[in-house]
Amino acid sequence: MALSPATVSLRLKPLTTTTLRFLSTYHNNLKTFPTTHAPKRAHSFNHLTNSSYRNVRYFSVSAVSTGETLETSKTDKIGEFKKRLRVVDIKGGESEGLDSLGQVLTVRGWVRTLRVQSSVTFIEVNDGSCLSNMQCVIDSDAEGYDQVESGLITTGASVCVEGLVVPSQGKKQKIELKIQKLVTIGKSDPSFPIQKKKVTREFLRSKAHLRPRTNTFGAVARVRNALAYATHKFFQENGFVWVASPIITASDCEGAGEQFCVTTLIPSSKEAMDSPADAIPKTENGLIDWSQDFFEKPAFLTVSGQLNGETYATALTDVYTFGPTFRAENSNTSRHLAEFWMIEPELAFADLNDDMACATAYLQYVVKHVLENCKEDMDFFNNWIEKGIIDRLSDVVEKSFVRMTYTDAVELLLKSKKKFEFPVKWGCDLQSEHERYITEEAYNGCPVIITDYPKDIKAFYMRLNDDGKTVAAMDMLVPRVGELIGGSQREERLDYLENRIDELKLSKESLWWYLDLRRYGTVPHAGFGLGFERLVQFATGIDNIRDTIPFPRAPGSAEF
Ligand code: 4AD
Ligand code: MG
């Protein structure tokens, strides 16, 4: 058992400058902004005229993290686009909006709450750009006040408010908008199901089309987005090429037979409801006649893009996939989905150590990114979802991960004298309760990478170790979630791979192209898969995986 240095990457050389560069589109009027900083926003806001509440101003986005100076000459201007002012543009900066005092601004969003007091009325407007609402104050002189009186302004309604930025008396915010003009864009029926009273996450799952309008689901969506952005950023900065692996496939990468079939033998859409069961064409032996199917053989939704990823790694060296994957396992747990997104890097000229170094560096990078870039949302999770999550994640970024072999892990579990539901012995698959004990209790919340699993509980493509019993596999376990990452060094020796395929009674014929990679210039290579929704769970503290993806797909559940 050894501690791995947190940031050691055997193959990955950190680049000195960020290679990702976001071209900023400065409007001519804004050229005076220093080019090394993102312009916080244009201070010369156009006053709105009565005739045009959609009056927008030119706005430029700059996400340059390199400190490089961007020339904004006409030739490298990619295109300007118009942008509405968002609440985050007003309140997101260090002054929390104080530098906008005295300006007349326009905000569009949805009403969260309405508080009518004797002299004034408070309307909280949220546009999803950040957790904070824009607190708007309206009195009876303002244009459009009649909409408050007539009850048009209710929770859920969409509005456009124009007003003066003034200091706020309340403690929760530094500024508020004193409304000069209020326009209802879309009224909200009184049946709007997400009212102020606390609603459970189970209830919100049944309202998945409206739940992004809550604080929790808005914050999850933004952090999920930041994790996806950081994922691409990490791999792009380290020279990986993003590869689109197919969603429909005829191979079963993991060999677990948990695939959804894709077929046109069953009539599609409307007809399917009234289709007799014996309409499926059969062979003389009474089997399904797949030759009449769309792909002329059984085809499935992919469980993993790995095998396709390997083909590109053995040409481009370092690649990654990031796309949806599907598993028809009947697991009604808080960690399983039938449709989830997976990130699968594949590294050529690499072994298991390189793989673990990459996984460690990747996880630390994306966690650091959300801690630095999603402060308001992370504070919200820290206060309301999982107390202490910020400290826990900061530790992940700063501390080394534990590494141990499967054999040592089994010994540790046996020594723990803990009563597990699934008894432990060498050769058994580690269950969630075992994984969580190791990372949560034995190592006090530190991620643990377990290596060298018995070959019989792992997939056919993993490289056989010299002991003949174990394979060069690695799983990364994290608190609350258990297995976050599963990976391995791949079997690059043709004869070993063919033997393994035979032992497992898999079809060499259908894997002919995969075997070709070992025939033509084979190299040691390794990779891993990370379940993106489990990463969102890990980074937000959200208990149930069904709350980390906009529209969860699970057994018996495909609404929306
Ligand atoms: O461990 P798995 O099955 O590994 C593979 O699919 C390999 N082909 C990956 C590779 O080496 N390229 O899945 C990888 C990860 C798991 O560690 C877990 O985080 C996630 O995918 N995962 C699921 N996430 C949500 N719902 C499910 N049903 C999942 N099954 C796996
Ligand atoms: Mg696994």
Short mmCIF file of C-alpha atoms in Angstrom, two decimals, residues 68-306:
data_model
loop_
_atom_site.label_atom_id
_atom_site.label_comp_id
_atom_site.label_asym_id
_atom_site.label_seq_id
_atom_site.Cartn_x
_atom_site.Cartn_y
_atom_site.Cartn_z
CA GLU A 68 -1.93 36.58 -22.87
CA THR A 69 -2.85 39.81 -24.53
CA LEU A 70 -5.58 39.39 -27.05
CA GLU A 71 -5.41 41.59 -30.07
CA THR A 72 -8.86 42.56 -31.14
CA SER A 73 -8.11 43.62 -34.63
CA LYS A 74 -10.77 43.32 -37.30
CA THR A 75 -9.13 40.20 -38.74
CA ASP A 76 -9.34 38.00 -35.65
CA LYS A 77 -12.81 39.10 -34.71
CA ILE A 78 -14.94 36.00 -34.96
CA GLY A 79 -18.29 37.60 -34.54
CA GLU A 80 -20.19 39.81 -32.24
CA PHE A 81 -23.32 38.72 -30.59
CA LYS A 82 -25.95 40.51 -28.61
CA LYS A 83 -26.43 39.52 -25.07
CA ARG A 84 -28.97 40.32 -22.44
CA LEU A 85 -27.77 41.52 -19.12
CA ARG A 86 -27.81 38.66 -16.63
CA VAL A 87 -28.08 38.86 -12.88
CA VAL A 88 -24.58 37.40 -12.59
CA ASP A 89 -23.24 40.24 -14.73
CA ILE A 90 -24.59 42.69 -12.20
CA LYS A 91 -24.01 40.92 -8.89
CA GLY A 92 -21.32 38.38 -9.71
CA GLY A 93 -18.29 40.64 -9.35
CA GLU A 94 -16.34 41.39 -6.21
CA SER A 95 -18.38 44.46 -5.35
CA GLU A 96 -21.56 42.34 -5.50
CA GLY A 97 -23.18 45.00 -7.60
CA LEU A 98 -22.08 48.14 -5.74
CA ASP A 99 -20.23 49.38 -8.81
CA SER A 100 -23.56 49.55 -10.64
CA LEU A 101 -25.14 51.94 -8.16
CA GLY A 102 -27.00 54.72 -9.93
CA GLN A 103 -27.36 52.86 -13.22
CA VAL A 104 -30.66 51.99 -14.82
CA LEU A 105 -30.58 48.31 -15.77
CA THR A 106 -32.95 45.75 -17.14
CA VAL A 107 -33.29 42.19 -15.89
CA ARG A 108 -35.38 39.38 -17.26
CA GLY A 109 -36.22 36.24 -15.34
CA TRP A 110 -38.80 34.32 -13.36
CA VAL A 111 -40.46 35.47 -10.17
CA ARG A 112 -39.34 33.43 -7.20
CA THR A 113 -41.33 35.27 -4.54
CA LEU A 114 -43.48 38.29 -4.04
CA ARG A 115 -43.65 40.05 -0.65
CA VAL A 116 -46.20 42.76 -0.31
CA GLN A 117 -45.50 45.20 2.53
CA SER A 118 -47.42 48.29 3.51
CA SER A 119 -45.49 50.81 1.43
CA VAL A 120 -43.49 48.71 -1.02
CA THR A 121 -43.54 45.31 -2.66
CA PHE A 122 -40.48 43.08 -3.07
CA ILE A 123 -40.18 40.86 -6.13
CA GLU A 124 -37.34 38.33 -6.22
CA VAL A 125 -36.36 37.64 -9.83
CA ASN A 126 -34.04 34.81 -10.81
CA ASP A 127 -32.66 34.20 -14.29
CA GLY A 128 -30.59 31.11 -13.55
CA SER A 129 -27.29 32.84 -14.27
CA CYS A 130 -26.41 32.52 -10.59
CA LEU A 131 -27.95 31.42 -7.33
CA SER A 132 -28.76 34.98 -6.26
CA ASN A 133 -32.00 36.59 -7.14
CA MET A 134 -32.25 40.19 -8.15
CA GLN A 135 -34.25 41.77 -5.37
CA CYS A 136 -36.59 44.27 -6.98
CA VAL A 137 -38.62 46.85 -5.09
CA ILE A 138 -41.69 48.41 -6.56
CA ASP A 139 -43.97 51.12 -5.26
CA SER A 140 -47.27 52.33 -6.55
CA ASP A 141 -45.74 55.07 -8.73
CA ALA A 142 -43.88 52.66 -10.99
CA GLU A 143 -45.08 51.93 -14.48
CA GLY A 144 -46.77 48.53 -14.50
CA TYR A 145 -47.60 48.51 -10.77
CA ASP A 146 -51.18 47.57 -11.69
CA GLN A 147 -49.87 44.06 -12.50
CA VAL A 148 -48.92 43.64 -8.85
CA GLU A 149 -52.35 44.81 -7.76
CA SER A 150 -54.18 42.59 -10.20
CA GLY A 151 -52.26 39.51 -9.02
CA LEU A 152 -50.38 38.91 -12.30
CA ILE A 153 -47.00 38.83 -10.58
CA THR A 154 -46.94 35.40 -8.95
CA THR A 155 -44.28 32.78 -8.32
CA GLY A 156 -43.25 31.26 -11.66
CA ALA A 157 -44.25 34.20 -13.86
CA SER A 158 -41.68 35.57 -16.28
CA VAL A 159 -41.01 39.29 -16.11
CA CYS A 160 -38.88 42.07 -17.47
CA VAL A 161 -37.95 44.74 -14.95
CA GLU A 162 -36.23 48.02 -15.60
CA GLY A 163 -35.00 49.98 -12.64
CA LEU A 164 -32.39 51.97 -10.81
CA VAL A 165 -29.66 50.16 -8.89
CA VAL A 166 -29.81 51.35 -5.28
CA PRO A 167 -28.17 50.20 -2.03
CA SER A 168 -30.21 47.51 -0.32
CA GLN A 169 -31.40 47.87 3.26
CA GLY A 170 -31.53 44.09 3.62
CA LYS A 171 -28.58 42.07 4.88
CA LYS A 172 -28.77 39.42 2.20
CA GLN A 173 -27.64 41.62 -0.68
CA LYS A 174 -25.70 44.81 -1.26
CA ILE A 175 -27.92 46.23 -3.97
CA GLU A 176 -31.45 46.04 -5.25
CA LEU A 177 -33.36 47.30 -8.24
CA LYS A 178 -35.87 50.07 -7.67
CA ILE A 179 -38.34 49.26 -10.40
CA GLN A 180 -39.27 52.02 -12.83
CA LYS A 181 -41.06 49.74 -15.25
CA LEU A 182 -42.46 46.24 -14.85
CA VAL A 183 -43.65 44.05 -17.73
CA THR A 184 -45.13 40.58 -17.33
CA ILE A 185 -43.88 38.40 -20.15
CA GLY A 186 -45.69 35.19 -19.25
CA LYS A 187 -48.07 34.84 -16.33
CA SER A 188 -47.96 31.77 -14.14
CA ASP A 189 -51.04 29.74 -13.32
CA PRO A 190 -51.75 29.51 -9.57
CA SER A 191 -51.22 25.75 -9.90
CA PHE A 192 -47.43 26.34 -10.32
CA PRO A 193 -46.19 23.40 -8.25
CA ILE A 194 -42.96 24.79 -6.83
CA GLN A 195 -44.06 27.35 -4.30
CA LYS A 196 -41.91 28.72 -1.52
CA LYS A 197 -42.70 25.94 0.93
CA LYS A 198 -40.01 23.28 1.13
CA VAL A 199 -40.59 20.46 -1.31
CA THR A 200 -38.86 17.10 -1.26
CA ARG A 201 -36.44 15.95 -3.94
CA GLU A 202 -38.72 12.97 -4.62
CA PHE A 203 -41.56 15.35 -5.39
CA LEU A 204 -39.31 17.45 -7.61
CA ARG A 205 -38.30 14.36 -9.58
CA SER A 206 -41.92 14.13 -10.68
CA LYS A 207 -41.63 17.76 -11.84
CA ALA A 208 -38.32 17.43 -13.63
CA HIS A 209 -39.41 20.00 -16.23
CA LEU A 210 -39.76 22.69 -13.56
CA ARG A 211 -37.19 21.68 -10.98
CA PRO A 212 -34.32 23.66 -12.60
CA ARG A 213 -36.16 26.71 -11.25
CA THR A 214 -35.23 25.77 -7.69
CA ASN A 215 -32.01 26.82 -5.97
CA THR A 216 -30.74 23.24 -5.67
CA PHE A 217 -31.31 22.19 -9.26
CA GLY A 218 -30.10 25.48 -10.69
CA ALA A 219 -26.88 25.09 -8.69
CA VAL A 220 -26.49 21.44 -9.76
CA ALA A 221 -26.94 22.42 -13.41
CA ARG A 222 -24.28 25.12 -13.18
CA VAL A 223 -21.77 22.91 -11.35
CA ARG A 224 -22.43 20.07 -13.78
CA ASN A 225 -21.74 22.49 -16.62
CA ALA A 226 -18.52 23.67 -14.95
CA LEU A 227 -17.37 20.06 -14.53
CA ALA A 228 -18.01 19.36 -18.22
CA TYR A 229 -16.14 22.49 -19.23
CA ALA A 230 -13.22 21.64 -16.93
CA THR A 231 -13.16 18.10 -18.32
CA HIS A 232 -12.64 19.30 -21.87
CA LYS A 233 -10.22 21.94 -20.65
CA PHE A 234 -8.09 19.41 -18.78
CA PHE A 235 -7.80 16.99 -21.67
CA GLN A 236 -7.35 19.67 -24.31
CA GLU A 237 -4.60 21.35 -22.29
CA ASN A 238 -2.84 18.01 -22.04
CA GLY A 239 -2.93 17.21 -25.74
CA PHE A 240 -5.79 14.69 -25.81
CA VAL A 241 -8.06 14.52 -28.84
CA TRP A 242 -11.79 14.23 -28.24
CA VAL A 243 -13.25 11.29 -30.14
CA ALA A 244 -16.95 10.63 -30.74
CA SER A 245 -17.59 6.98 -29.99
CA PRO A 246 -20.75 5.49 -31.47
CA ILE A 247 -23.91 5.24 -29.41
CA ILE A 248 -25.21 2.28 -31.39
CA THR A 249 -22.89 -0.70 -31.34
CA ALA A 250 -22.83 -4.42 -31.96
CA SER A 251 -20.21 -5.15 -29.30
CA ASP A 252 -20.61 -5.52 -25.55
CA CYS A 253 -17.53 -3.82 -24.14
CA GLU A 254 -18.00 -4.85 -20.54
CA GLY A 255 -19.37 -8.29 -21.42
CA ALA A 256 -22.01 -8.02 -18.73
CA GLY A 257 -24.96 -8.32 -21.14
CA GLU A 258 -26.71 -5.28 -19.75
CA GLN A 259 -27.52 -3.66 -23.06
CA PHE A 260 -30.61 -2.09 -24.55
CA CYS A 261 -31.40 -3.53 -27.96
CA VAL A 262 -31.84 -1.15 -30.90
CA THR A 263 -34.15 -2.72 -33.44
CA THR A 264 -36.71 -1.94 -36.11
CA LEU A 265 -38.16 -5.44 -35.93
CA ILE A 266 -40.60 -4.04 -33.43
CA PRO A 267 -42.59 -1.35 -35.25
CA SER A 268 -41.69 2.13 -34.20
CA SER A 269 -43.56 4.80 -32.26
CA LYS A 270 -47.35 4.77 -32.54
CA GLU A 271 -47.66 1.42 -34.28
CA ALA A 272 -45.68 -0.23 -31.48
CA MET A 273 -48.62 -0.04 -29.11
CA ASP A 274 -50.89 -2.16 -31.31
CA SER A 275 -48.28 -4.49 -32.69
CA PRO A 276 -48.91 -8.23 -32.22
CA ALA A 277 -46.04 -10.02 -30.49
CA ASP A 278 -45.71 -12.61 -33.25
CA ALA A 279 -45.03 -9.91 -35.87
CA ILE A 280 -41.29 -10.28 -35.15
CA PRO A 281 -39.75 -12.28 -38.02
CA LYS A 282 -38.37 -15.71 -37.10
CA THR A 283 -35.96 -18.18 -38.64
CA GLU A 284 -36.97 -21.76 -39.39
CA ASN A 285 -35.66 -22.72 -35.96
CA GLY A 286 -37.97 -20.27 -34.29
CA LEU A 287 -35.22 -17.77 -33.39
CA ILE A 288 -35.43 -14.06 -34.09
CA ASP A 289 -34.38 -13.43 -37.68
CA TRP A 290 -31.89 -10.65 -37.16
CA SER A 291 -30.94 -10.61 -40.84
CA GLN A 292 -34.20 -8.74 -41.39
CA ASP A 293 -33.34 -6.12 -38.81
CA PHE A 294 -32.05 -2.62 -39.65
CA PHE A 295 -28.40 -3.45 -39.00
CA GLU A 296 -28.81 -7.06 -40.18
CA LYS A 297 -27.56 -8.22 -36.79
CA PRO A 298 -28.40 -7.48 -33.16
CA ALA A 299 -27.39 -3.93 -32.23
CA PHE A 300 -27.42 -2.18 -28.87
CA LEU A 301 -26.96 1.11 -27.10
CA THR A 302 -23.35 1.25 -26.02
CA VAL A 303 -22.29 0.55 -22.43
CA SER A 304 -18.90 2.18 -23.02
CA GLY A 305 -16.99 3.93 -25.78
CA GLN A 306 -13.72 2.32 -24.74
#
